[in-house]
Short mmCIF file of C-alpha atoms in Angstrom, two decimals:
data_model
loop_
_atom_site.label_atom_id
_atom_site.label_comp_id
_atom_site.label_asym_id
_atom_site.label_seq_id
_atom_site.Cartn_x
_atom_site.Cartn_y
_atom_site.Cartn_z
CA PRO H 32 -5.34 85.90 21.64
CA VAL H 33 -3.89 85.48 25.12
CA SER H 34 -0.36 86.33 24.01
CA PHE H 35 -1.69 89.27 22.02
CA LEU H 36 -3.47 90.76 25.02
CA SER H 37 -0.56 90.23 27.40
CA GLU H 38 1.81 91.88 24.97
CA HIS H 39 -0.30 95.03 24.61
CA HIS H 40 -1.17 95.16 28.30
CA THR H 41 2.44 95.15 29.46
CA SER H 42 3.57 97.65 26.86
CA GLY H 43 0.88 100.16 27.79
CA GLN H 44 -0.24 100.62 24.24
CA PRO H 45 -3.89 101.37 23.69
CA LEU H 46 -6.12 98.76 22.08
CA SER H 47 -8.49 100.03 19.43
CA VAL H 48 -11.80 98.30 18.71
CA LYS H 49 -14.00 99.24 15.81
CA MET H 50 -17.55 99.79 17.05
CA GLY H 51 -19.08 101.71 14.24
CA ALA H 52 -18.53 104.25 11.49
CA SER H 53 -17.80 107.25 13.83
CA THR H 54 -17.32 105.90 17.32
CA SER H 55 -14.37 104.22 19.00
CA LYS H 56 -13.11 103.12 22.38
CA GLU H 57 -9.57 103.22 23.68
CA ILE H 58 -8.61 100.88 26.42
CA SER H 59 -5.35 101.67 28.18
CA GLY H 60 -3.41 98.88 29.68
CA ALA H 61 -1.37 101.10 32.11
CA GLY H 62 -3.62 103.87 33.39
CA GLY H 63 -7.02 102.45 32.73
CA GLY H 64 -8.09 105.70 30.96
CA TYR H 65 -9.58 105.98 27.54
CA ASP H 66 -9.57 108.42 24.65
CA ARG H 67 -12.38 108.92 22.12
CA ARG H 68 -11.15 109.31 18.58
CA ASN H 69 -12.40 108.75 15.07
CA PHE H 70 -12.33 104.96 14.70
CA GLY H 71 -12.57 105.17 10.94
CA ALA H 72 -9.00 106.43 10.76
CA ALA H 73 -7.66 104.05 13.34
CA SER H 74 -5.72 101.00 12.38
CA THR H 75 -7.32 97.60 13.28
CA SER H 76 -4.74 95.33 11.79
CA SER H 77 -3.55 94.08 15.19
CA SER H 78 -7.01 93.21 16.63
CA SER H 79 -9.27 90.15 16.10
CA PRO H 80 -12.83 89.11 17.10
CA SER H 81 -11.47 86.22 19.20
CA SER H 82 -9.48 88.63 21.41
CA ILE H 83 -12.56 90.79 21.99
CA LEU H 84 -14.70 87.81 22.93
CA SER H 85 -11.99 86.65 25.34
CA LEU H 86 -11.96 90.06 27.03
CA LEU H 87 -15.73 90.00 27.38
CA GLY H 88 -15.63 86.58 28.99
CA LYS H 89 -17.35 84.70 26.12
CA ARG H 90 -16.18 81.44 24.52
CA ALA H 91 -15.23 81.50 20.86
CA PRO H 92 -17.64 79.53 18.57
CA THR H 93 -16.49 76.10 17.37
CA ARG H 94 -16.10 75.73 13.61
CA CYS H 95 -16.46 72.44 11.68
CA ASP H 96 -15.79 71.55 8.10
CA ALA H 97 -19.45 70.55 7.46
CA PRO H 98 -22.53 71.02 9.65
CA PRO H 99 -23.97 67.78 11.05
CA SER H 100 -27.05 66.36 9.28
CA PRO H 101 -30.35 66.71 11.13
CA PRO H 102 -31.80 63.56 12.71
CA PRO H 103 -34.33 61.58 10.56
CA LEU H 104 -37.99 62.29 11.01
CA PRO H 105 -40.07 59.59 12.75
CA PRO H 106 -42.48 57.58 10.50
CA PRO H 107 -46.09 58.75 10.27
CA GLY H 108 -48.24 57.59 13.15
CA SER H 109 -45.36 56.93 15.53
CA SER H 110 -44.92 58.72 18.83
CA GLY H 111 -41.44 59.86 17.88
CA ALA H 112 -39.82 58.03 20.79
CA PRO H 113 -36.45 56.48 19.98
CA PRO H 114 -36.49 52.71 19.37
CA PRO H 115 -35.53 50.50 22.30
CA PRO H 116 -31.93 49.37 22.36
CA ALA H 117 -31.11 46.02 20.80
CA PRO H 118 -30.68 43.18 23.25
CA PRO H 119 -27.11 42.12 23.79
CA ALA H 120 -25.87 39.22 21.68
CA PRO H 121 -25.69 35.97 23.62
CA GLU H 122 -22.27 34.74 24.41
CA LYS H 123 -21.15 31.76 22.36
CA SER H 124 -20.16 28.64 24.14
CA ALA H 125 -16.70 27.24 23.84
CA ALA H 126 -17.91 24.38 21.62
CA ALA H 127 -19.75 26.76 19.28
CA ALA H 128 -16.84 29.18 19.15
CA ALA H 129 -14.45 26.45 18.09
CA PRO H 130 -13.62 26.91 14.40
CA ASP H 131 -13.37 23.16 13.73
CA ALA H 132 -16.86 22.26 14.99
CA PRO H 133 -19.38 21.81 12.10
CA PRO H 134 -22.61 23.83 12.29
CA SER H 135 -25.63 21.92 13.51
CA PRO H 136 -28.32 21.22 10.85
CA PRO H 137 -31.53 23.24 11.04
CA PRO H 138 -34.50 21.40 12.54
CA LEU H 139 -37.00 19.90 10.08
CA SER H 140 -40.50 21.26 9.88
CA ALA H 141 -43.56 19.06 10.39
CA SER H 142 -44.22 18.66 6.65
CA GLU H 143 -40.58 17.87 5.89
CA SER H 144 -40.53 15.27 8.65
CA GLN H 145 -43.63 13.57 7.23
CA ILE H 146 -42.10 13.54 3.74
CA ALA H 147 -38.86 12.03 5.05
CA GLU H 148 -40.78 9.33 6.95
CA ALA H 149 -42.87 8.48 3.87
CA ALA H 150 -39.75 8.25 1.68
CA ALA H 151 -38.03 5.98 4.20
CA ALA H 152 -41.11 3.76 4.36
CA ALA H 153 -41.30 3.54 0.55
CA ASP H 154 -37.62 2.55 0.33
CA ALA H 155 -38.11 -0.02 3.06
CA VAL H 156 -41.03 -1.67 1.22
CA SER H 157 -39.22 -2.33 -2.05
CA SER H 158 -36.82 -0.65 -4.47
CA VAL H 159 -37.91 -2.82 -7.44
CA PRO H 160 -39.78 -0.79 -10.11
CA ASN H 161 -42.93 -1.88 -11.91
CA PRO H 162 -41.93 -3.78 -15.10
CA GLY H 163 -44.92 -2.58 -17.13
CA PRO H 164 -47.44 -4.61 -19.15
CA TYR H 165 -46.43 -8.08 -20.31
CA GLU H 166 -47.26 -7.26 -23.95
CA HIS H 167 -44.68 -4.43 -23.92
CA ALA H 168 -41.79 -6.52 -22.58
CA SER H 169 -40.03 -6.74 -25.96
CA MET H 170 -41.59 -3.69 -27.59
CA ASP H 171 -38.45 -1.51 -27.43
CA ALA H 172 -36.52 -4.06 -29.53
CA LYS H 173 -39.38 -5.34 -31.73
CA ARG H 174 -40.11 -1.93 -33.20
CA LEU H 175 -36.56 -1.70 -34.57
CA VAL H 176 -36.78 -4.93 -36.60
CA SER H 177 -40.50 -4.87 -37.55
CA LEU H 178 -40.96 -1.84 -39.78
CA ASP H 179 -44.32 -0.72 -41.17
CA THR H 180 -43.50 -0.75 -44.87
CA HIS H 181 -46.23 -0.48 -47.50
CA ASP H 182 -46.79 0.13 -51.18
CA GLY H 183 -48.97 2.72 -52.86
CA VAL H 184 -50.06 5.97 -51.25
CA ARG H 185 -51.28 6.37 -47.68
CA VAL H 186 -52.80 9.62 -46.45
CA ASP H 187 -53.99 10.28 -42.89
CA ILE H 188 -55.86 13.50 -42.18
CA ASN H 189 -56.28 14.27 -38.46
CA LYS H 190 -58.72 16.81 -37.10
CA GLN H 191 -58.95 17.81 -33.43
CA LEU H 192 -62.61 18.63 -32.83
CA SER H 193 -62.08 19.28 -29.12
CA PRO H 194 -59.33 18.71 -26.53
CA TYR H 195 -60.83 15.25 -25.93
CA MET H 196 -62.04 14.20 -29.40
CA PRO H 197 -59.95 13.75 -32.56
CA VAL H 198 -61.11 12.20 -35.86
CA VAL H 199 -58.97 10.63 -38.59
CA HIS H 200 -59.66 10.05 -42.29
CA SER H 201 -57.39 7.34 -43.74
CA PHE H 202 -56.88 6.64 -47.45
CA TRP H 203 -54.81 3.84 -48.97
CA LEU H 204 -54.59 3.85 -52.77
CA GLY H 205 -52.81 1.61 -55.28
CA THR H 206 -51.86 -1.21 -52.94
CA ALA H 207 -51.64 -4.99 -53.32
CA MET H 208 -51.36 -5.73 -49.58
CA LEU H 209 -55.06 -5.88 -48.64
CA PRO H 210 -56.19 -9.42 -47.75
CA ASP H 211 -59.47 -9.29 -49.73
CA GLY H 212 -57.77 -8.33 -53.02
CA ARG H 213 -58.86 -4.69 -53.08
CA ASN H 214 -56.40 -2.05 -54.28
CA LYS H 215 -57.84 0.83 -52.26
CA SER H 216 -59.48 1.43 -48.91
CA TYR H 217 -60.94 4.20 -46.80
CA SER H 218 -61.66 4.23 -43.07
CA PHE H 219 -62.97 6.77 -40.60
CA LEU H 220 -61.82 6.78 -36.97
CA ALA H 221 -63.19 8.74 -34.01
CA GLN H 222 -61.85 8.75 -30.47
CA VAL H 223 -62.92 10.32 -27.19
CA ALA H 224 -60.35 10.20 -24.36
CA ASP H 225 -60.08 11.67 -20.89
CA GLU H 226 -58.24 10.90 -17.66
CA ALA H 227 -60.45 7.89 -16.89
CA GLY H 228 -60.25 6.06 -20.25
CA LEU H 229 -61.08 6.22 -23.95
CA LEU H 230 -63.71 5.28 -26.53
CA MET H 231 -62.60 4.51 -30.08
CA ALA H 232 -64.45 3.36 -33.21
CA ARG H 233 -63.23 2.68 -36.77
CA VAL H 234 -65.58 2.21 -39.73
CA ASP H 235 -64.68 0.76 -43.16
CA PRO H 236 -67.61 1.54 -45.53
CA GLU H 237 -66.38 -0.58 -48.44
CA ARG H 238 -65.81 -3.69 -46.35
CA GLY H 239 -68.78 -3.03 -44.07
CA SER H 240 -66.86 -3.57 -40.83
CA VAL H 241 -66.81 -1.76 -37.51
CA ASP H 242 -64.09 -2.06 -34.86
CA GLY H 243 -64.42 -0.54 -31.42
CA ARG H 244 -62.49 -0.28 -28.16
CA ILE H 245 -63.55 0.86 -24.71
CA HIS H 246 -61.00 1.44 -21.94
CA ARG H 247 -62.16 2.55 -18.52
CA ALA H 248 -60.60 2.80 -15.07
CA ILE H 249 -62.50 0.83 -12.42
CA LEU H 250 -62.22 0.20 -8.69
CA GLY H 251 -61.02 3.74 -8.09
CA GLY H 252 -58.16 3.45 -10.57
CA LEU H 253 -56.81 0.16 -9.19
CA ALA H 254 -57.69 -1.68 -12.42
CA MET H 255 -58.36 -0.91 -16.08
CA GLY H 256 -61.25 -2.60 -17.88
CA LYS H 257 -61.01 -3.08 -21.66
CA LEU H 258 -63.61 -4.20 -24.19
CA GLN H 259 -62.76 -4.93 -27.84
CA VAL H 260 -65.48 -5.48 -30.48
CA GLY H 261 -65.13 -6.34 -34.16
CA VAL H 262 -68.00 -7.09 -36.57
CA SER H 263 -68.14 -7.42 -40.36
CA GLN H 264 -70.54 -8.55 -43.10
CA GLU H 265 -68.81 -11.92 -43.53
CA GLY H 266 -68.98 -12.74 -39.84
CA GLN H 267 -65.91 -14.97 -39.93
CA THR H 268 -63.65 -12.53 -38.10
CA ASP H 269 -66.16 -11.21 -35.57
CA GLN H 270 -64.80 -11.04 -32.06
CA LEU H 271 -65.69 -9.84 -28.61
CA LEU H 272 -62.93 -9.73 -26.05
CA GLY H 273 -62.96 -8.39 -22.51
CA GLU H 274 -59.79 -7.70 -20.52
CA MET H 275 -58.83 -6.41 -17.10
CA ASP H 276 -55.41 -4.97 -16.28
CA PHE H 277 -54.28 -4.67 -12.69
CA GLY H 278 -51.01 -4.60 -10.82
CA GLY H 279 -49.01 -3.56 -7.81
CA GLN H 280 -45.78 -1.80 -7.06
CA THR H 281 -43.56 -4.54 -8.55
CA TRP H 282 -45.90 -6.58 -10.81
CA THR H 283 -48.64 -6.40 -13.43
CA GLY H 284 -51.35 -8.87 -14.44
CA ASN H 285 -54.03 -9.31 -17.09
CA LEU H 286 -57.15 -11.47 -17.52
CA LYS H 287 -58.85 -12.13 -20.90
CA TYR H 288 -62.17 -13.68 -21.77
CA GLY H 289 -64.21 -13.56 -24.95
CA SER H 290 -65.05 -15.05 -28.33
CA MET H 291 -62.51 -15.33 -31.13
CA GLY H 292 -62.44 -17.44 -34.30
CA GLY H 293 -65.87 -18.94 -33.68
CA GLY H 294 -65.13 -20.21 -30.17
CA MET H 295 -64.53 -19.14 -26.64
CA MET H 296 -61.15 -17.92 -25.51
CA PHE H 297 -59.67 -17.08 -22.13
CA GLY H 298 -56.18 -16.37 -20.90
CA CYS H 299 -54.03 -14.56 -18.39
CA ASN H 300 -50.50 -13.19 -18.01
CA TYR H 301 -48.28 -12.08 -15.16
CA PHE H 302 -45.08 -9.98 -15.17
CA GLN H 303 -42.97 -9.63 -12.01
CA GLY H 304 -39.99 -7.40 -11.30
CA VAL H 305 -37.34 -9.40 -9.42
CA THR H 306 -34.60 -6.76 -9.15
CA LYS H 307 -34.05 -3.30 -10.53
CA ARG H 308 -32.87 -4.85 -13.80
CA LEU H 309 -34.42 -8.31 -13.99
CA SER H 310 -38.08 -9.09 -14.75
CA VAL H 311 -39.75 -12.44 -15.49
CA GLY H 312 -43.26 -13.36 -16.56
CA GLY H 313 -45.50 -15.69 -18.51
CA GLU H 314 -48.77 -15.92 -20.40
CA GLY H 315 -51.26 -18.70 -20.98
CA MET H 316 -54.18 -18.78 -23.42
CA TYR H 317 -56.77 -21.39 -24.41
CA ILE H 318 -58.70 -21.18 -27.70
CA ALA H 319 -61.72 -23.45 -27.80
CA ALA H 320 -62.17 -23.27 -31.59
CA ASN H 321 -59.10 -25.44 -32.25
CA GLN H 322 -58.53 -26.54 -28.64
CA ASN H 323 -55.06 -25.06 -28.55
CA LEU H 324 -53.30 -24.23 -25.34
CA LEU H 325 -50.64 -21.57 -25.90
CA GLY H 326 -47.95 -20.56 -23.47
CA ASN H 327 -45.28 -17.85 -23.47
CA TYR H 328 -42.42 -17.29 -21.04
CA THR H 329 -40.40 -14.07 -20.98
CA LEU H 330 -37.27 -12.91 -19.22
CA LYS H 331 -36.00 -9.34 -19.52
CA TYR H 332 -32.74 -7.90 -18.22
CA LYS H 333 -31.66 -4.25 -18.35
CA MET H 334 -28.09 -3.08 -18.07
CA PRO H 335 -26.11 0.15 -18.53
CA ALA H 336 -23.96 0.57 -21.62
CA LYS H 337 -21.74 3.65 -21.84
CA SER H 338 -21.16 5.28 -25.20
CA GLY H 339 -18.08 7.26 -24.13
CA THR H 340 -19.65 10.63 -24.96
CA GLU H 341 -21.81 11.15 -21.91
CA VAL H 342 -20.64 13.27 -18.99
CA GLU H 343 -19.50 11.14 -16.09
CA GLU H 344 -21.31 11.87 -12.86
CA MET H 345 -19.78 11.50 -9.43
CA VAL H 346 -20.90 8.72 -7.15
CA LEU H 347 -23.16 9.89 -4.37
CA PRO H 348 -21.18 10.41 -1.15
CA GLY H 349 -21.67 7.73 1.44
CA ILE H 350 -23.38 5.31 -1.02
CA ASP H 351 -21.10 2.95 -2.87
CA GLY H 352 -21.95 2.12 -6.45
CA VAL H 353 -24.91 4.49 -6.81
CA GLY H 354 -24.36 6.76 -9.76
CA LYS H 355 -25.66 7.55 -13.19
CA GLU H 356 -25.13 4.06 -14.57
CA ASP H 357 -27.48 2.63 -11.94
CA SER H 358 -30.18 5.22 -12.61
CA GLU H 359 -30.20 4.83 -16.42
CA CYS H 360 -30.17 1.46 -18.20
CA SER H 361 -29.51 1.98 -21.91
CA SER H 362 -29.46 -1.69 -23.01
CA SER H 363 -31.93 -4.52 -22.62
CA VAL H 364 -32.01 -8.22 -23.48
CA THR H 365 -35.34 -10.04 -23.78
CA ALA H 366 -35.73 -13.80 -24.16
CA ASN H 367 -39.08 -15.36 -25.08
CA TYR H 368 -40.15 -18.97 -25.59
CA ASN H 369 -43.45 -19.88 -27.29
CA SER H 370 -44.40 -23.43 -26.35
CA GLY H 371 -47.23 -23.63 -28.88
CA GLN H 372 -44.98 -22.89 -31.85
CA GLY H 373 -41.78 -24.23 -30.32
CA LEU H 374 -40.03 -20.95 -31.13
CA LEU H 375 -37.28 -19.32 -29.10
CA SER H 376 -36.49 -15.65 -29.73
CA MET H 377 -34.02 -13.21 -28.23
CA ASN H 378 -34.15 -9.44 -28.67
CA TYR H 379 -31.45 -6.90 -27.91
CA ALA H 380 -31.82 -3.10 -27.88
CA ARG H 381 -29.01 -0.60 -27.30
CA VAL H 382 -29.37 3.17 -26.92
CA VAL H 383 -26.08 4.47 -28.34
CA THR H 384 -26.98 8.16 -28.07
CA PRO H 385 -30.11 9.06 -26.09
CA GLY H 386 -32.71 10.53 -28.40
CA ARG H 387 -30.48 10.07 -31.45
CA VAL H 388 -29.20 6.58 -32.28
CA THR H 389 -30.72 3.24 -31.22
CA LEU H 390 -29.65 -0.22 -32.41
CA GLY H 391 -31.56 -3.49 -32.18
CA ALA H 392 -31.24 -7.16 -33.10
CA GLU H 393 -33.45 -10.26 -32.99
CA LEU H 394 -32.54 -13.94 -33.20
CA GLN H 395 -35.26 -16.52 -33.79
CA CYS H 396 -34.65 -20.25 -33.75
CA SER H 397 -36.65 -23.46 -33.51
CA PRO H 398 -35.05 -26.06 -31.22
CA MET H 399 -36.89 -28.88 -33.02
CA SER H 400 -36.10 -28.05 -36.66
CA LEU H 401 -32.93 -26.05 -35.96
CA GLU H 402 -34.11 -23.30 -38.28
CA SER H 403 -33.05 -19.78 -37.40
CA GLN H 404 -33.36 -16.20 -38.56
CA VAL H 405 -31.54 -13.04 -37.60
CA LEU H 406 -32.67 -9.44 -38.01
CA LEU H 407 -30.71 -6.21 -37.46
CA GLY H 408 -32.27 -2.77 -37.11
CA ALA H 409 -31.27 0.82 -36.46
CA GLU H 410 -33.06 4.09 -35.79
CA PHE H 411 -31.61 7.57 -36.33
CA ASN H 412 -33.48 10.62 -35.01
CA LEU H 413 -32.50 13.96 -36.49
CA THR H 414 -33.87 17.43 -35.82
CA ARG H 415 -36.83 17.18 -38.20
CA SER H 416 -36.60 13.64 -39.57
CA LYS H 417 -36.24 9.99 -38.57
CA VAL H 418 -34.71 7.06 -40.46
CA ASN H 419 -35.33 3.36 -39.72
CA LEU H 420 -33.37 0.53 -41.35
CA CYS H 421 -33.74 -3.24 -41.07
CA VAL H 422 -31.87 -6.15 -42.69
CA ASP H 423 -32.52 -9.86 -42.15
CA GLY H 424 -30.48 -12.96 -42.87
CA THR H 425 -32.19 -13.69 -46.21
CA GLY H 426 -31.07 -10.41 -47.73
CA ARG H 427 -34.38 -8.59 -47.34
CA MET H 428 -33.94 -4.87 -46.64
CA GLN H 429 -36.49 -2.44 -45.28
CA SER H 430 -36.28 1.32 -44.77
CA VAL H 431 -38.65 4.05 -43.63
CA LEU H 432 -37.97 7.79 -43.78
CA GLU H 433 -40.14 10.33 -41.99
CA ALA H 434 -39.63 14.08 -42.38
CA LYS H 435 -41.42 16.97 -40.72
CA LEU H 436 -42.48 19.70 -43.16
CA GLY H 437 -42.58 22.39 -40.45
CA MET H 438 -41.47 23.24 -36.94
CA ALA H 439 -44.89 24.05 -35.48
CA PRO H 440 -46.85 21.35 -33.62
CA GLY H 441 -49.15 19.45 -35.94
CA SER H 442 -47.07 20.14 -39.05
CA PRO H 443 -47.51 17.63 -41.91
CA THR H 444 -45.23 14.60 -41.98
CA LEU H 445 -44.00 13.09 -45.25
CA ASN H 446 -42.78 9.47 -45.19
CA PHE H 447 -41.22 7.11 -47.72
CA SER H 448 -40.99 3.34 -47.31
CA ALA H 449 -39.24 0.66 -49.33
CA GLU H 450 -38.78 -3.10 -49.09
CA VAL H 451 -36.49 -5.12 -51.34
CA ASP H 452 -36.17 -8.90 -51.16
CA HIS H 453 -33.41 -9.99 -53.56
CA GLY H 454 -33.99 -13.70 -52.89
CA LYS H 455 -37.67 -13.60 -53.91
CA GLU H 456 -37.26 -10.68 -56.32
CA VAL H 457 -40.00 -8.73 -54.59
CA MET H 458 -39.91 -4.95 -54.35
CA LYS H 459 -42.37 -2.58 -52.72
CA PHE H 460 -42.24 1.19 -52.62
CA GLY H 461 -44.68 3.66 -51.16
CA TYR H 462 -45.04 7.09 -49.67
CA GLY H 463 -47.48 8.70 -47.31
CA LEU H 464 -48.59 11.99 -45.85
CA ASN H 465 -49.83 12.64 -42.33
CA ILE H 466 -51.63 15.96 -41.88
CA GLY H 467 -52.35 17.32 -38.42
CA GLY H 468 -51.15 14.20 -36.63
#
């Protein structure tokens, strides 16, 4: 616009400005005069609004590609004042700004500090686990070589009357294994259990016998009291036995006192964990009816046994030798000596695949007569079935097959059992059904 005005001012040519439909102004650069003419016929190709605004002493408006967005509205209830400026960030020290320096750990809260102190105190007391009851020392291997085979038909019907009370109707038909010579039996069992203990009773109407058990926690849960009662019409096998189980962090104990076989009986056992893998214990019992003093001594050792299919886990950093093989022991060896019978037995159990395949073996020998017996067992767990096999040194074979008839909890279970002894030419076959178990 400046060059345009200077050019027309020096040349003396008039500058036409369109003011309306019939009015016009003529500004002369040389003489300062003006002529009024019809502005509708005048040519305005050489004029622009910017040049007019410059002549009038006004600044031209600034144009932008897009108008700026309006500022956001303040939230309801606020005074509309702008927020205070953020405080300046503190300057980092030279040690904190160093890239090689590790970040400092966050401080522990009060609860986390108490948990850490309690864990350290528990580790300082002892790292030896509780070995469990003495009666269960060889249970994991015994169950593999002592199968529950039967003949005839066995049916168990379970009914859950409440969350704490189930009842069971048991039938056994066509059998030759009952001690009194009967070929059939029926029993009714009822049980009431809660967090503090259980009450159980079994009635056999044909034999006229009643068996009962009472388990109850006493001393605030520090001990478990047990009472076992058995009465029948003959009276020869009546018994009354009281027990008390107690233990600590690394040991368990048991005391027994009662009447059995027509005389008094009392005994005790103790099982102590020595290391994480080694446990030792013993049991003593005196039976006044035949004045026998029985003693048992047990040693159990657990050890890891890799199958080659498990995923190897890394050793914990900073702790040598602490890994998966120390946390899981898949094999166990149990040795037991019975002084009353002069019998030495050794049991071995091996978990080949957790939850799938388990192998077991038992060796029994008498140091006095040098007689021995060996048993081998295996258990295979499938998705809906389980197979148990057992073979001993005399050629006797046992097998039990259990199959679930449904996937829902409480589905019926069908089982088949067989026992064949080729040396004695004895064969037993049976099947059973468990409904609602």
